[in-house]
Short mmCIF file of C-alpha atoms in Angstrom, two decimals:
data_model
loop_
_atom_site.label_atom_id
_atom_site.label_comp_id
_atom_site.label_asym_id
_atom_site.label_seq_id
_atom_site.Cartn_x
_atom_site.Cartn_y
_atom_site.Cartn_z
CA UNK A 27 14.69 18.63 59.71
CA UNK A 28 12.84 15.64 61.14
CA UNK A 29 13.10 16.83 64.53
CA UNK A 30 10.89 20.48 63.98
CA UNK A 31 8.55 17.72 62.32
CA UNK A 32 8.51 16.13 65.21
CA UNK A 33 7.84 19.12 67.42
CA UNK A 34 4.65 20.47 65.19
CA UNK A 35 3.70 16.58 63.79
CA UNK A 36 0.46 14.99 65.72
CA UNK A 37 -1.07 12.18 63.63
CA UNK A 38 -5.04 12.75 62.66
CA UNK A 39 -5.15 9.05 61.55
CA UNK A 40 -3.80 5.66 61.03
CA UNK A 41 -2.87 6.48 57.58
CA UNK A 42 -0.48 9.51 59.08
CA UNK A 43 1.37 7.04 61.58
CA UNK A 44 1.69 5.06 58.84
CA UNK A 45 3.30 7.86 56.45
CA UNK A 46 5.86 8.89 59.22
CA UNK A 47 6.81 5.14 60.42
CA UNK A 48 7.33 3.56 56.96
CA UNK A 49 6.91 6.70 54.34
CA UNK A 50 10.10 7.95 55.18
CA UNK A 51 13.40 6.65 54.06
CA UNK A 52 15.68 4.32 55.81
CA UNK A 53 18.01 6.77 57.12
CA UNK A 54 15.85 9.00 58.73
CA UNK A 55 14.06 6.39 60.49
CA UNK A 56 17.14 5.02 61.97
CA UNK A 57 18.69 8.76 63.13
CA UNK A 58 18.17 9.75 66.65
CA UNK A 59 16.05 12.61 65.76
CA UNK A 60 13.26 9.67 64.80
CA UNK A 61 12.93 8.92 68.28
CA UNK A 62 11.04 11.70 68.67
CA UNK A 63 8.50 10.87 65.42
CA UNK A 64 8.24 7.35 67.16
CA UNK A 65 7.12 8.35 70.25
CA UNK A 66 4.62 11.21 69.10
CA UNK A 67 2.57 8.03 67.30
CA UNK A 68 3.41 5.74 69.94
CA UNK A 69 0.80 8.41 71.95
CA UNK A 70 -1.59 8.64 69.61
CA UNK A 71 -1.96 4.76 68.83
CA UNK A 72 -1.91 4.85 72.72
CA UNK A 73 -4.89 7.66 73.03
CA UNK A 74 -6.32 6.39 69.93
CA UNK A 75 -6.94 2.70 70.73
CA UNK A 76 -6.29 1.88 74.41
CA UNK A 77 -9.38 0.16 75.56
CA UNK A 78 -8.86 -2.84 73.37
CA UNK A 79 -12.27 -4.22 73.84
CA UNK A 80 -13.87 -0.83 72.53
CA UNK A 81 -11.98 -1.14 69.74
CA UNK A 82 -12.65 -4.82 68.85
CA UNK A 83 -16.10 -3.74 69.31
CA UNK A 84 -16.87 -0.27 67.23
CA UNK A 85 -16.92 -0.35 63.85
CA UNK A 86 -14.80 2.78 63.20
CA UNK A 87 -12.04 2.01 65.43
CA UNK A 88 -11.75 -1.65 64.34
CA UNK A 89 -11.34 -0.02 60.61
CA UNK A 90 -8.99 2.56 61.86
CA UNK A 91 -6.87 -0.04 63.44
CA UNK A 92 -7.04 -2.43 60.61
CA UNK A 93 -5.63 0.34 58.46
CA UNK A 94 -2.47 0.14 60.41
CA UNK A 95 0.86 -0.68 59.16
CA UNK A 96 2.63 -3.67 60.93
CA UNK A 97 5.05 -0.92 62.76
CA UNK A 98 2.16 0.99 63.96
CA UNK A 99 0.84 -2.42 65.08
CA UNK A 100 4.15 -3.69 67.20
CA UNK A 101 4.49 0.39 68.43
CA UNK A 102 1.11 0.05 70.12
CA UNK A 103 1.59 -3.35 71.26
CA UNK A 104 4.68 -1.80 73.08
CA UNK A 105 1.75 0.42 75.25
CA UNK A 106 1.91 -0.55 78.71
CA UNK A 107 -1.10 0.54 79.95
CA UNK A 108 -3.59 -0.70 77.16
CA UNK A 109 -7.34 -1.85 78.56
CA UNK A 110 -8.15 -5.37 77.81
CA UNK A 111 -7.14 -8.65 78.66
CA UNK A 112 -4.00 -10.21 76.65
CA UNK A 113 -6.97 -12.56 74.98
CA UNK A 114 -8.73 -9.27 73.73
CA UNK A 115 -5.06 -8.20 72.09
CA UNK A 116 -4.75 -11.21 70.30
CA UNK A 117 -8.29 -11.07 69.09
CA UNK A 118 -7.48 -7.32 67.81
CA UNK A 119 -4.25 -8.40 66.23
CA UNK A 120 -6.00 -11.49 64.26
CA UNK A 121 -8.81 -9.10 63.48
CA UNK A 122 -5.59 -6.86 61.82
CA UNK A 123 -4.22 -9.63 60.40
CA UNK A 124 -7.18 -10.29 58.47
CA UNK A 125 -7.39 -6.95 57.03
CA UNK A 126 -5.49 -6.02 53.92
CA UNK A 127 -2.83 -4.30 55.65
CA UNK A 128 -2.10 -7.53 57.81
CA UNK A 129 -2.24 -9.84 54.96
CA UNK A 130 0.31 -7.58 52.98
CA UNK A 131 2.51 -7.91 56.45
CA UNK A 132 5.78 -9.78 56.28
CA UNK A 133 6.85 -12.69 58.15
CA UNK A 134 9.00 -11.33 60.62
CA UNK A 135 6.69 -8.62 61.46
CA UNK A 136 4.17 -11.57 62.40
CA UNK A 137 7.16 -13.14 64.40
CA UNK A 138 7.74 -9.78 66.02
CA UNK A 139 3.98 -9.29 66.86
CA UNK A 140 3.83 -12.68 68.30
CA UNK A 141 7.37 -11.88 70.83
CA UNK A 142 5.44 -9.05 72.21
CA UNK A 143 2.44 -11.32 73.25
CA UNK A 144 2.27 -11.95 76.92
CA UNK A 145 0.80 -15.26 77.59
CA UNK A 146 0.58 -16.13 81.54
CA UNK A 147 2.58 -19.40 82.41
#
């Protein structure tokens, strides 16, 4: 079932990446078939909100991304080829963390969010 979901499934906003990556019970998220799910938001938080800056910057994709879960949030910090310097991520992520849907987030997502920061030595 949750793989012909994932085959037709292409997220319109932040609220649908956040219906598929925590609406759905436990046990689907952790089958195999999930993969699938995962990476179909993966590429649209990836198309969505690549440039960092331009999304720190415009109004409507700063509320978009503030709308995200903390899933969606660690998913897209998983991108490899996002736009922006690692200081413009961390300004993003504080500007999510602000936002109701950061403040609701749990410590160990925070911890989790933090891991995937890359800070240069």
């Amino acid at each position: 079932c949750i793989a012909r979901l994932a085959d037709s499934f292409w997220p319109g906003s932040a609220e649908d990446v956040n219906v598929m990556l925590e609406g759905l019970p436990e046990s689907v998220r952790s089958s195999p078939s999930f993969a699938k799910v995962r990476k179909v938001c993966q590429e649209w938080l990836q198309h969505t909100f690549t440039d960092v800056y331009e999304v720190i910057t415009k109004e409507d994709l700063q509320k978009a991304f503030r709308q995200l879960c903390p899933r969606a949030v660690l998913l897209w910090m998983e991108c490899d080829n996002l736009m922006g310097t690692e200081n413009d991520v961390v300004a993003l992520v504080t500007c999510w963390h602000e936002g109701e849907k950061g403040k609701a987030s749990q410590e160990e997502d925070l911890v989790s969010l933090s891991r995937l920061l890359r800070v240069s030595q």
